[in-house]
mmCIF file of C-alpha atoms and ligand atoms in Angstrom:
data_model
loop_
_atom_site.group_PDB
_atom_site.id
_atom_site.type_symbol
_atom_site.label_atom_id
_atom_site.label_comp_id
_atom_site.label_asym_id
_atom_site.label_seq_id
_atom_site.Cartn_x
_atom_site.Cartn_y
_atom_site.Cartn_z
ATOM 1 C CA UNK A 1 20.728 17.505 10.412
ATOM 2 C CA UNK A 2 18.121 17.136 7.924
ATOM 3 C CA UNK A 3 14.660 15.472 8.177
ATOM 4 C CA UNK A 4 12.297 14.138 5.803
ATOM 5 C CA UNK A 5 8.869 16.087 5.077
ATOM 6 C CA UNK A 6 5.871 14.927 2.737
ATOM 7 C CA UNK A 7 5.390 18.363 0.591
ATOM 8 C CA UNK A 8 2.677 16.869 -2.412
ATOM 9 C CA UNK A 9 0.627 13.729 -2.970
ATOM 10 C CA UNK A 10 -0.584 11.832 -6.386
ATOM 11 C CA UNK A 11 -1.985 8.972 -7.393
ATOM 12 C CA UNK A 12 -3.097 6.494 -10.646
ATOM 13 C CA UNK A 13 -5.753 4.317 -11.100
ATOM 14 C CA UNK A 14 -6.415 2.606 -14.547
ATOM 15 C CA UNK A 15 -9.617 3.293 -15.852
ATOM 16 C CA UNK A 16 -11.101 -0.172 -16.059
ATOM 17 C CA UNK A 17 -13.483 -0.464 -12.811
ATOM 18 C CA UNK A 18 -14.652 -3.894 -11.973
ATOM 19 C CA UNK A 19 -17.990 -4.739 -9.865
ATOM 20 C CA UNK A 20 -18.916 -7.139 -7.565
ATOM 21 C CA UNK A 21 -21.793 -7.937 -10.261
ATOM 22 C CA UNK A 22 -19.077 -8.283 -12.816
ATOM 23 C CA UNK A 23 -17.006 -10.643 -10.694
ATOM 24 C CA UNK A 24 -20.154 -13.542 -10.769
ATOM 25 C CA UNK A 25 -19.879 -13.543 -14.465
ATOM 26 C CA UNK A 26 -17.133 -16.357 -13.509
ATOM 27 C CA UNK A 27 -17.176 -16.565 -9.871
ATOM 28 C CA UNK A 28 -19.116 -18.114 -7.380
ATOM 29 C CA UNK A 29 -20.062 -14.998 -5.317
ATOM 30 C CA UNK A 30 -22.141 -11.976 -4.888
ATOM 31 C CA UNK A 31 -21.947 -8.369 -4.534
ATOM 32 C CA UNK A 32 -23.321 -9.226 -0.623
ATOM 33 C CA UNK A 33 -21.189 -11.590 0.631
ATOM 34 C CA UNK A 34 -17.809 -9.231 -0.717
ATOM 35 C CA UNK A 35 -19.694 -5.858 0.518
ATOM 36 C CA UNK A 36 -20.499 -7.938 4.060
ATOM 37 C CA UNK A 37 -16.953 -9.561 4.981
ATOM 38 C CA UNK A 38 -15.267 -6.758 3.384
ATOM 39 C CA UNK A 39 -17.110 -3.327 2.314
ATOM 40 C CA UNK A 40 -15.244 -3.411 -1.261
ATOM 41 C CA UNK A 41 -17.761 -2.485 -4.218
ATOM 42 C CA UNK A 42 -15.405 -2.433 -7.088
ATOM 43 C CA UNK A 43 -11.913 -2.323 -8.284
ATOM 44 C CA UNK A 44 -9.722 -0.947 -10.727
ATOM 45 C CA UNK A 45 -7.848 -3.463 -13.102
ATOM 46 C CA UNK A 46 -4.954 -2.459 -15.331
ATOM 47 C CA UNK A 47 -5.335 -3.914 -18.548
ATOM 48 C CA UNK A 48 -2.198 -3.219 -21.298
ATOM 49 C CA UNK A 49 -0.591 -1.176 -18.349
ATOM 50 C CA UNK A 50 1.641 -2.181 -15.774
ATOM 51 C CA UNK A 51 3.293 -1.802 -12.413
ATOM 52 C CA UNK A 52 5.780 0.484 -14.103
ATOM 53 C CA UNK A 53 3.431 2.217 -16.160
ATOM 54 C CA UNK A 54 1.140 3.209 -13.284
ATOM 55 C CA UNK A 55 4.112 4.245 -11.019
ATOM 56 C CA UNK A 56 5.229 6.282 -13.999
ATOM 57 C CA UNK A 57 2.275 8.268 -14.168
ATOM 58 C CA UNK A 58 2.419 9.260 -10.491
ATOM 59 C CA UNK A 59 5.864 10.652 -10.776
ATOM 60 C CA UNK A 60 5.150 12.751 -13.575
ATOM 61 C CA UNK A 61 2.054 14.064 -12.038
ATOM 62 C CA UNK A 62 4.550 15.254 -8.824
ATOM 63 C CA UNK A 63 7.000 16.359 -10.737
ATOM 64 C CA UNK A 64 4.696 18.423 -13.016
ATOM 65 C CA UNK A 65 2.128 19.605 -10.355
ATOM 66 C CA UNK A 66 5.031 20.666 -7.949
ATOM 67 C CA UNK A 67 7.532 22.224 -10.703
ATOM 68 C CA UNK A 68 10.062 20.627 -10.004
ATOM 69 C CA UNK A 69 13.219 19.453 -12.227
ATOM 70 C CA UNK A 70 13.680 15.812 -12.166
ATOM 71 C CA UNK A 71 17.159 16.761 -12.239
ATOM 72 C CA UNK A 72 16.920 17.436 -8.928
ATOM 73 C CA UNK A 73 15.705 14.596 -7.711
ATOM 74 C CA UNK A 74 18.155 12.510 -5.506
ATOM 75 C CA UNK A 75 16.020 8.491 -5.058
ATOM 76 C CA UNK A 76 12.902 7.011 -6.474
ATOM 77 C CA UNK A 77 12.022 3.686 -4.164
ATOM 78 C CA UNK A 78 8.790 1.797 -5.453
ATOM 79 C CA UNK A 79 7.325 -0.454 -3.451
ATOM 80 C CA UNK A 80 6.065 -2.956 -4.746
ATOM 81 C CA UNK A 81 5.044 -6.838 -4.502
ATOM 82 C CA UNK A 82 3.942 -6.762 -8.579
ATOM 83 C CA UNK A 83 7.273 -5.655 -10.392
ATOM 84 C CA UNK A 84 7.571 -5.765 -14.272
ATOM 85 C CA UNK A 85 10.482 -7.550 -13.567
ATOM 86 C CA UNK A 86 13.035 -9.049 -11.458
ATOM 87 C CA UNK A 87 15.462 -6.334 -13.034
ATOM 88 C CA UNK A 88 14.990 -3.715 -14.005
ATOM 89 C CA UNK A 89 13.389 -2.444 -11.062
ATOM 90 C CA UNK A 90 10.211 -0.579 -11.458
ATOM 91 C CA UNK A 91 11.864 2.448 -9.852
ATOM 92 C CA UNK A 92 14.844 2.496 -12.798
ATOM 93 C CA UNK A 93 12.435 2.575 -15.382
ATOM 94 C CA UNK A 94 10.376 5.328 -13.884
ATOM 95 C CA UNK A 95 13.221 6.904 -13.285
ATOM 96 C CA UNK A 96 14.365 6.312 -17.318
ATOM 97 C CA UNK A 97 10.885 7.910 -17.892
ATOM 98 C CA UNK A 98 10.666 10.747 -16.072
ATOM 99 C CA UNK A 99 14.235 11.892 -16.926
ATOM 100 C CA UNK A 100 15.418 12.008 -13.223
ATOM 101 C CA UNK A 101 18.958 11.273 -14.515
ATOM 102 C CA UNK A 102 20.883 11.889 -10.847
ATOM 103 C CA UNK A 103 18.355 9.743 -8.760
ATOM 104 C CA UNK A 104 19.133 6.182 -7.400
ATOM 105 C CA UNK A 105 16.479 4.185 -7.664
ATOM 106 C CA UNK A 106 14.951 0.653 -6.095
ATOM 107 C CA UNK A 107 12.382 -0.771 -5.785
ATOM 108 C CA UNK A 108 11.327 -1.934 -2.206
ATOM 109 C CA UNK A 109 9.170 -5.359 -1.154
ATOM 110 C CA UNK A 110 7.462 -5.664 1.769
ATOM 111 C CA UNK A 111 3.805 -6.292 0.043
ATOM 112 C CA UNK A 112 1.015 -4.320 1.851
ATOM 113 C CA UNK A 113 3.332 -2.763 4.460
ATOM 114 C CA UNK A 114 5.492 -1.911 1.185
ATOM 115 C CA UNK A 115 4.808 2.108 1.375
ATOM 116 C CA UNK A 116 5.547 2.336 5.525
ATOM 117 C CA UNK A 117 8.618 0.530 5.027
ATOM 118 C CA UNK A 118 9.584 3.260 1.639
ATOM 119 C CA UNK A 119 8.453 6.434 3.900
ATOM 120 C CA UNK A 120 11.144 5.179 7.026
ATOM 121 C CA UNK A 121 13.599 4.412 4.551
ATOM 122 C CA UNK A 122 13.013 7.422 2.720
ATOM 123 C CA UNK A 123 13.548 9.293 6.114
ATOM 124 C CA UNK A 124 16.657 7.355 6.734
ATOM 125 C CA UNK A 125 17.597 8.689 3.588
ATOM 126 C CA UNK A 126 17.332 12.367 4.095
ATOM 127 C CA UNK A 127 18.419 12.339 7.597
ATOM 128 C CA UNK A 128 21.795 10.800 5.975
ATOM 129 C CA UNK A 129 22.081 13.764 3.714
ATOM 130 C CA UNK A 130 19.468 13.504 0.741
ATOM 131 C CA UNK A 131 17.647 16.343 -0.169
ATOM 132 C CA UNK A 132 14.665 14.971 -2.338
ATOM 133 C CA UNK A 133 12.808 11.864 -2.935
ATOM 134 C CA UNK A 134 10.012 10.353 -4.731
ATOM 135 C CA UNK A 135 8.085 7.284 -2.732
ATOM 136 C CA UNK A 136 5.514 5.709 -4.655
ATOM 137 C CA UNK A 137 3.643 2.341 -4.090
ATOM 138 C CA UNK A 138 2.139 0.801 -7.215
ATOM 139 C CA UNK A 139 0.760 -2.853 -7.708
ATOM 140 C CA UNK A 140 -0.846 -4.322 -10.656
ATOM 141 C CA UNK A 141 -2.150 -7.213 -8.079
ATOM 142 C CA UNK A 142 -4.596 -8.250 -10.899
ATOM 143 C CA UNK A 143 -1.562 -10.617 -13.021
ATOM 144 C CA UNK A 144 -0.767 -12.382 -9.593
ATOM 145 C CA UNK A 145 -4.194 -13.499 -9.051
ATOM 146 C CA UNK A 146 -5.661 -17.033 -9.537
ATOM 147 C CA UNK A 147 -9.042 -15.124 -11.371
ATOM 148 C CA UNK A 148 -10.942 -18.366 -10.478
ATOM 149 C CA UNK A 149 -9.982 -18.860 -6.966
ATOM 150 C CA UNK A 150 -13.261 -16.818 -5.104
ATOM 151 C CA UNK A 151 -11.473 -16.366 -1.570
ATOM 152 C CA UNK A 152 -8.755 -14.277 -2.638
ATOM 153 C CA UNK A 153 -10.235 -12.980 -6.386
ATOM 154 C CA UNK A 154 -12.163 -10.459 -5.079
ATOM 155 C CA UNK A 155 -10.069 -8.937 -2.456
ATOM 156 C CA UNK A 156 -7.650 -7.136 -4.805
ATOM 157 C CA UNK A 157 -7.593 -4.215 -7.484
ATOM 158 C CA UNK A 158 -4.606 -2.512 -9.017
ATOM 159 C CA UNK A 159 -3.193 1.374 -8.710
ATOM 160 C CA UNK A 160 -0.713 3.547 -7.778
ATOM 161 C CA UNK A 161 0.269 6.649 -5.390
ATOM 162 C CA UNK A 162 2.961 8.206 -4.139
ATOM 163 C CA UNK A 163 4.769 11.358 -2.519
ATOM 164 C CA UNK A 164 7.425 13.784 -2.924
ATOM 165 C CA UNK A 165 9.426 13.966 0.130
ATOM 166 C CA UNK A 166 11.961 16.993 0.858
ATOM 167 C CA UNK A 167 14.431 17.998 3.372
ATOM 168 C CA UNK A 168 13.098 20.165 5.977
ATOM 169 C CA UNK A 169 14.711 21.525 9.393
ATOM 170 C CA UNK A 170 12.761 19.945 11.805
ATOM 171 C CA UNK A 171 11.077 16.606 11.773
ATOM 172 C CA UNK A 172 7.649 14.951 10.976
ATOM 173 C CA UNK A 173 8.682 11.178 9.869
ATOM 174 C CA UNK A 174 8.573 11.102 14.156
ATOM 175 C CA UNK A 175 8.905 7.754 14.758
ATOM 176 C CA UNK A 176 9.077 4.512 12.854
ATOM 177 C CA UNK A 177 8.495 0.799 14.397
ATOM 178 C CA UNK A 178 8.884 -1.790 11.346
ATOM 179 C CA UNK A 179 8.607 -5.602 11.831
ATOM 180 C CA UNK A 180 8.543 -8.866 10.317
ATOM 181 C CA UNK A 181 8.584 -12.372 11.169
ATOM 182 C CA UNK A 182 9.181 -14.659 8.741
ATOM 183 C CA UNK A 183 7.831 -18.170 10.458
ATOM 184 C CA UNK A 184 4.578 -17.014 9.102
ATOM 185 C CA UNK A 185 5.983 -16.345 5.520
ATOM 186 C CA UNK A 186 3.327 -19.235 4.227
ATOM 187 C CA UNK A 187 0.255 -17.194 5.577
ATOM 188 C CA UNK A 188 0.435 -15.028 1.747
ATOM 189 C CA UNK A 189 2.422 -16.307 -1.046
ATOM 190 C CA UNK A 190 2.590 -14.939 -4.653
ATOM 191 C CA UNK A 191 4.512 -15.064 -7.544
ATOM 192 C CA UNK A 192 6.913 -17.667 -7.429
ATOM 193 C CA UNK A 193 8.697 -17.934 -9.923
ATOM 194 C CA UNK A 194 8.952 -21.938 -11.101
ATOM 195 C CA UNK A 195 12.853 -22.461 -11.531
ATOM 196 C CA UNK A 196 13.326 -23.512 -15.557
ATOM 197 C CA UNK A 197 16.753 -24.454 -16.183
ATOM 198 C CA UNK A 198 18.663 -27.267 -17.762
ATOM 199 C CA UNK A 199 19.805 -28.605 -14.002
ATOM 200 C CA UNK A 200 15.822 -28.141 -12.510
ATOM 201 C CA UNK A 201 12.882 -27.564 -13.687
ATOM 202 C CA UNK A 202 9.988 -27.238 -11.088
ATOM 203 C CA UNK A 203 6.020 -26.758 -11.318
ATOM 204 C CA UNK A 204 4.547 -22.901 -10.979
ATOM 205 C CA UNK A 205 2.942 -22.889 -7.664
ATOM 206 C CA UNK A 206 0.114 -21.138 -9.274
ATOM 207 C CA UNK A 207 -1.730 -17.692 -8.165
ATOM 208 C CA UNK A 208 -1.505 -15.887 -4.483
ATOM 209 C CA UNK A 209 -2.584 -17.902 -2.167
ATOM 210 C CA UNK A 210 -3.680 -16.502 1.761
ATOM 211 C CA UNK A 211 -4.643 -17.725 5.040
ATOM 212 C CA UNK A 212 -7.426 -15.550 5.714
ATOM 213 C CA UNK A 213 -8.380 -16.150 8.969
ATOM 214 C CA UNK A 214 -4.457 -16.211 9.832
ATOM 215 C CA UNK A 215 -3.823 -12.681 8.617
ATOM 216 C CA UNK A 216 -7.083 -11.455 10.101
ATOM 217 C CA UNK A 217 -5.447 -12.370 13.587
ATOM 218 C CA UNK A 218 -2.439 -10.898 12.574
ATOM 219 C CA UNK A 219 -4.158 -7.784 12.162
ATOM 220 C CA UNK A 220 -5.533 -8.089 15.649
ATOM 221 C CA UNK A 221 -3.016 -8.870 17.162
ATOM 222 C CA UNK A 222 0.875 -8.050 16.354
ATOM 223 C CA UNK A 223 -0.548 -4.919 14.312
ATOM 224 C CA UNK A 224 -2.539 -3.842 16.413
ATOM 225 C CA UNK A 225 0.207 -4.198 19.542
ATOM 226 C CA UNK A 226 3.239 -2.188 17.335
ATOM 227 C CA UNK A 227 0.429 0.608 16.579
ATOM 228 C CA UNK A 228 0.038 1.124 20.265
ATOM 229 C CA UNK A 229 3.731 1.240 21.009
ATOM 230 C CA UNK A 230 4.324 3.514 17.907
ATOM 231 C CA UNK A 231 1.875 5.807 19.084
ATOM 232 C CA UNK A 232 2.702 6.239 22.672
ATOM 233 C CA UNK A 233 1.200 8.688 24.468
ATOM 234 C CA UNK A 234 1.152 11.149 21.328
ATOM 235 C CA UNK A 235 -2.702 11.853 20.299
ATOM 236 C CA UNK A 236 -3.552 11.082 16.454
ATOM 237 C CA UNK A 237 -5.823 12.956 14.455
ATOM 238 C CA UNK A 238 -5.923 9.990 11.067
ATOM 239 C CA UNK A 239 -4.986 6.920 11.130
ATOM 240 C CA UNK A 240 -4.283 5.757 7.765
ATOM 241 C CA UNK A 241 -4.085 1.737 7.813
ATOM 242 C CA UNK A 242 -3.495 -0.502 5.099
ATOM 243 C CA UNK A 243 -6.904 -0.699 2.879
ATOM 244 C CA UNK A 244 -7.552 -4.811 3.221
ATOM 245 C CA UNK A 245 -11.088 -5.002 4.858
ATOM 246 C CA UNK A 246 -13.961 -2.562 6.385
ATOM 247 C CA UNK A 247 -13.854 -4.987 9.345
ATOM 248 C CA UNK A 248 -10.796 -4.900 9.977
ATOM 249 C CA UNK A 249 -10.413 -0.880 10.610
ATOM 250 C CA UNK A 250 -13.271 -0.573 12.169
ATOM 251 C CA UNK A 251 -12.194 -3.374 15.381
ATOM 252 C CA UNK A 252 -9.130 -1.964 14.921
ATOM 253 C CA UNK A 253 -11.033 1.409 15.717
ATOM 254 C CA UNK A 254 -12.233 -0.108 18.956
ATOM 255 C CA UNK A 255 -9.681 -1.291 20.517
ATOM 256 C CA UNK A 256 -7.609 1.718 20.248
ATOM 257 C CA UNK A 257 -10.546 3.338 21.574
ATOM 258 C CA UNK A 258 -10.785 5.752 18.698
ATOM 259 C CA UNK A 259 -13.691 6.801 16.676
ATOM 260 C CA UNK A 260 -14.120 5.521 13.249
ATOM 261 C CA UNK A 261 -14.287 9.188 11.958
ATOM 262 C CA UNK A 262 -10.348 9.055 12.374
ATOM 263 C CA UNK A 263 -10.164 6.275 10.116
ATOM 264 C CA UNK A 264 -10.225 7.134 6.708
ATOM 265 C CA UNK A 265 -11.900 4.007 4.285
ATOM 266 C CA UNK A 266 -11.863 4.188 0.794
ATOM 267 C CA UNK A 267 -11.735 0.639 -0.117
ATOM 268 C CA UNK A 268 -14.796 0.484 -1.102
ATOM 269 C CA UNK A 269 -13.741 1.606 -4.415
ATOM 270 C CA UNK A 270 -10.273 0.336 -5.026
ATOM 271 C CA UNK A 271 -10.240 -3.409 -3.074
ATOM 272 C CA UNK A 272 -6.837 -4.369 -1.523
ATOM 273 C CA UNK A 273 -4.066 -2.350 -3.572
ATOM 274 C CA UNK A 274 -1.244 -3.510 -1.603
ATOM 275 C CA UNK A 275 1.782 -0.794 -1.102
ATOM 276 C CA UNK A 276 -0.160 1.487 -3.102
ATOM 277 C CA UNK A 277 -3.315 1.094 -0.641
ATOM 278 C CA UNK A 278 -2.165 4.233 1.799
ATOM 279 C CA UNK A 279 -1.107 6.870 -0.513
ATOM 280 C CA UNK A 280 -4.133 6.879 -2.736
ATOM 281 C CA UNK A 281 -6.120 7.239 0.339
ATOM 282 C CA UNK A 282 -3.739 10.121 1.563
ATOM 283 C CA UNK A 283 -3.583 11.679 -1.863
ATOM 284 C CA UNK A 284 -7.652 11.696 -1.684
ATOM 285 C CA UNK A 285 -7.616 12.957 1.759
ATOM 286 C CA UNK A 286 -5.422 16.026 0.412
ATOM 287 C CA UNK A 287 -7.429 16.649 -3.011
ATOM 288 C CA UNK A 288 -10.427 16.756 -0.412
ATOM 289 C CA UNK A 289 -8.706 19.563 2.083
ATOM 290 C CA UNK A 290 -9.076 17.138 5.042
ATOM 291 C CA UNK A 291 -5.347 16.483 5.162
ATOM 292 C CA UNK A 292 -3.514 19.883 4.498
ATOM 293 C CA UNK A 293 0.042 19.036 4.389
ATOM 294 C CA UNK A 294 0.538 21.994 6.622
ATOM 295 C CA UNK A 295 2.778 20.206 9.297
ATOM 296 C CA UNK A 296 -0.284 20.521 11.578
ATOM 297 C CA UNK A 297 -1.902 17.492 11.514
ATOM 298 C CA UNK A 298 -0.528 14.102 13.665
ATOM 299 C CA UNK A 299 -1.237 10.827 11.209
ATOM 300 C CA UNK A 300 -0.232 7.245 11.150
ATOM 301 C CA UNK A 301 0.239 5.421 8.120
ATOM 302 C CA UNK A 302 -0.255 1.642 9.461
ATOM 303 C CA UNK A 303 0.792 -1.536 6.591
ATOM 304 C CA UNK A 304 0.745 -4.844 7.299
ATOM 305 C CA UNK A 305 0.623 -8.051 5.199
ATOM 306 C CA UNK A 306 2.621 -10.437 3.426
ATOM 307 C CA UNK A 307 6.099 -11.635 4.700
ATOM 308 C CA UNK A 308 4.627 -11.218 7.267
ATOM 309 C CA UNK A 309 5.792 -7.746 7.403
ATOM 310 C CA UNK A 310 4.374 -4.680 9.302
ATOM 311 C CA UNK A 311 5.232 -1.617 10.307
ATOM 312 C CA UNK A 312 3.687 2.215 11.388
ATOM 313 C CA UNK A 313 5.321 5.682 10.553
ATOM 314 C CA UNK A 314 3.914 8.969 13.054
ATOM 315 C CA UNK A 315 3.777 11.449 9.987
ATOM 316 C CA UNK A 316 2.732 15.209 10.948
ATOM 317 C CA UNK A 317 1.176 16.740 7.617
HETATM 318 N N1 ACO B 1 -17.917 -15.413 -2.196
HETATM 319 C C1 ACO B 1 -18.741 -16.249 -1.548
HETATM 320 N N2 ACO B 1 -18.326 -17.098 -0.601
HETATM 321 C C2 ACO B 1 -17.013 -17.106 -0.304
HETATM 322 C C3 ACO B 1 -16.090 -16.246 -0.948
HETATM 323 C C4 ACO B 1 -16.596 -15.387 -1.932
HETATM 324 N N3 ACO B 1 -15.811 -14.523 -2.600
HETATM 325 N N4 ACO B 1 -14.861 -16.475 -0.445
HETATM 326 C C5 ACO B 1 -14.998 -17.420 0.501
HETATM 327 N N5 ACO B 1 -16.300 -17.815 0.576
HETATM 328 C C6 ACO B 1 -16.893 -18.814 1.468
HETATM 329 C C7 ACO B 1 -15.885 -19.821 1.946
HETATM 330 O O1 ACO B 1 -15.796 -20.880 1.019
HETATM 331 C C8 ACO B 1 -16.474 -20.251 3.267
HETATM 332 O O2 ACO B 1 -17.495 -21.206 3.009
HETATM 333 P P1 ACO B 1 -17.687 -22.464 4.005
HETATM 334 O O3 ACO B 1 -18.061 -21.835 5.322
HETATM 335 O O4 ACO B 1 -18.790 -23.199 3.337
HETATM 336 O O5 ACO B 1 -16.369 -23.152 4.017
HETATM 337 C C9 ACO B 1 -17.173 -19.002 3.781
HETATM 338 O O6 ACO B 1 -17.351 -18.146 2.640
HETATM 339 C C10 ACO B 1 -16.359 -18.255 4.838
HETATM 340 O O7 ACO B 1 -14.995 -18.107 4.375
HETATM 341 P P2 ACO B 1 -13.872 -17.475 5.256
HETATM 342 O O8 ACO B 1 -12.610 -17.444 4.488
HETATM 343 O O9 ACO B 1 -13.881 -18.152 6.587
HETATM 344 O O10 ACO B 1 -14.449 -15.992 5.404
HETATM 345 P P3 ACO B 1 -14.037 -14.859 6.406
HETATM 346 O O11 ACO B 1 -15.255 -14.370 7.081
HETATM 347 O O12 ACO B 1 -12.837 -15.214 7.227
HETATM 348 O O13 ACO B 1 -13.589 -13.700 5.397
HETATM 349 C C11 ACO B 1 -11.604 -12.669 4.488
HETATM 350 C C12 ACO B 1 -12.504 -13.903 4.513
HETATM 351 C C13 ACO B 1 -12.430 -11.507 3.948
HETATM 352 C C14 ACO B 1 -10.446 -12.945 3.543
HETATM 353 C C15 ACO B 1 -11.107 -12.351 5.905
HETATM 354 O O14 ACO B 1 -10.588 -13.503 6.490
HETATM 355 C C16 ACO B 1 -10.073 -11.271 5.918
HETATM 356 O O15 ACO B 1 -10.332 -10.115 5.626
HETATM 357 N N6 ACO B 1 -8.827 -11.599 6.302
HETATM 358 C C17 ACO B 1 -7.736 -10.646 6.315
HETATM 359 C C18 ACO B 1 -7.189 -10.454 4.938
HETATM 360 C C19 ACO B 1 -6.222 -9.279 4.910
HETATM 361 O O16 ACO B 1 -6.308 -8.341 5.680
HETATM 362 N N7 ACO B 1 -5.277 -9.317 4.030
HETATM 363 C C20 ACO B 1 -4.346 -8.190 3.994
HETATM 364 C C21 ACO B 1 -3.051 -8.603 3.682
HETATM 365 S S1 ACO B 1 -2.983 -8.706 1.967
HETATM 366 C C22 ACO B 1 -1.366 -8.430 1.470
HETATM 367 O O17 ACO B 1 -0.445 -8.360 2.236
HETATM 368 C C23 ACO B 1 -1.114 -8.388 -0.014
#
């Protein structure tokens, strides 16, 4: 049998970067309190682009930096919780784009736990006969937004990443653990779409919405629990978790007795980015030679977030 490896990395952010400072043009904030509960400094915001546009972009750049014909290319699952659509799916119209005419294609929500739940599927895939796959998370998170809402405004920025997986011999998707649990589906809601139609019409429930606090002890607890069991007794040289807040990685650093050094952050720069949140930190860690896709390397990718949904991948790169 056949088992899924990550061979190349790539990512998109739109060029637009937006401060703290710029956010208290309209907001009641500052740069402190967001750098102090959170550590982000800015964000990218997509302007004319969107979730497919960004997601397009990333394929190409695998395709084109890896050679490879899109001909070839057997599924394309975006994750995302910021779709152009209900249908078409993000995925079919990158895959339209990129000319990667024998690929199925879906796209895959599970919001910030959106690219852990793509990379087991993606697995699944190849272990059931697949031989190549693109996995990409991309969120415009900026048109879901209530801009004047301060609690939740400043947590997000938009972008995209993604990876090529390939069939290879032995494995390095090691182990998966995905969960959800839907009685705490209210904790993050976004983009409902108001029913409009000549038997019921029904007011837009207005931008995302999240129970801070909630999530936060979500975090600490039933993430922090399934990480443990993923992991095992296996030792981890990165743990690459789900880009929400500073704080968050670094108690999650401490109770798995780890040192923060293992912990990649670049949120700082990007906010929250959803699904795409872990692959543009892996594709930085790869431009930077710290991750060397060699097969060498033990990492988790750890998502959590709206649904709730959660979920951790061992990955060897
Ligand atoms: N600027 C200034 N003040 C603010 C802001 C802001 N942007 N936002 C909230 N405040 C105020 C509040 O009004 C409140 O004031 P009050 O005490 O007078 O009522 C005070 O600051 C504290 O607000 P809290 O919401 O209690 O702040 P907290 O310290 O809990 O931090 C945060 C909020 C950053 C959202 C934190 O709870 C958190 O990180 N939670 C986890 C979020 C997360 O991880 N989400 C990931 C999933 S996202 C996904 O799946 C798409």
């Amino acid at each position: 049998s056949q088992f899924g490896r990550i061979v190349a990395t790539a990512r998109y952010l739109p060029s637009k970067v937006v401060t703290n400072n710029d956010l208290t043009q309209w907001l009641d904030t500052s740069d402190e309190w967001i750098q102090s509960r959170t550590g982000i400094k800015q964000r990218h915001i997509a302007e004319e682009e969107n979730t497919s546009d960004l997601c397009t972009q990333v394929a190409k750049k695998l395709i084109e930096e890896q050679n490879i014909d899109p001909a070839t290319i057997d599924f394309i699952i975006v994750a995302t919780m910021s779709p152009d659509y209900t249908s078409p799916s993000v995925a079919c119209i990158v895959q339209g784009a990129v000319g990667a005419s024998s690929a199925m294609a879906f796209d895959l929500s599970a919001a910030c736990a959106g690219f852990v739940y793509a990379v087991a599927t993606a697995e699944n895939f190849i272990r059931s006969g697949q031989r190549r796959g693109l996995v990409i998370g991309g969120e415009k998170t900026s048109k879901l937004i209530d801009w004047t809402d301060r609690s939740t405004a400043v947590l997000f920025g938009d972008g995209a990443a993604g990876v090529l997986i390939e069939a290879a011999d032995e494995p390095y998707i090691t182990k998966q653990n995905l969960n959800a649990d839907g009685r705490r589906s209210k904790s993050l809601v976004s983009g409902h779409r108001p029913t409009n139609s000549l038997f019921y019409q029904e007011e837009s429930q207005g931008g995302l919405t999240m129970d801070g606090r909630g999530i936060w002890n979500f975090a600490m607890n039933d993430v922090t629990t399934s990480l443990k069991e993923c992991i095992g007794s296996d030792s981890v040289d990165y743990y690459l978790f789900h880009q929400a807040n500073r704080r968050i990685i670094e108690k999650m650093a401490k109770k798995l007795k780890e040192p923060l050094e293992k912990f990649p952050i670049n949120l700082t720069n990007y906010g929250n980015t959803s699904a795409a949140s872990i692959p543009i930190l892996l594709d930085e860690l790869v431009e930077a030679g710290t991750i060397r896709l060699d097969g060498t390397q033990n990492t988790v990718f750890t998502g959590y977030g709206g649904g709730l949904a959660w979920g951790n991948v061992l990955v060897r790169l």
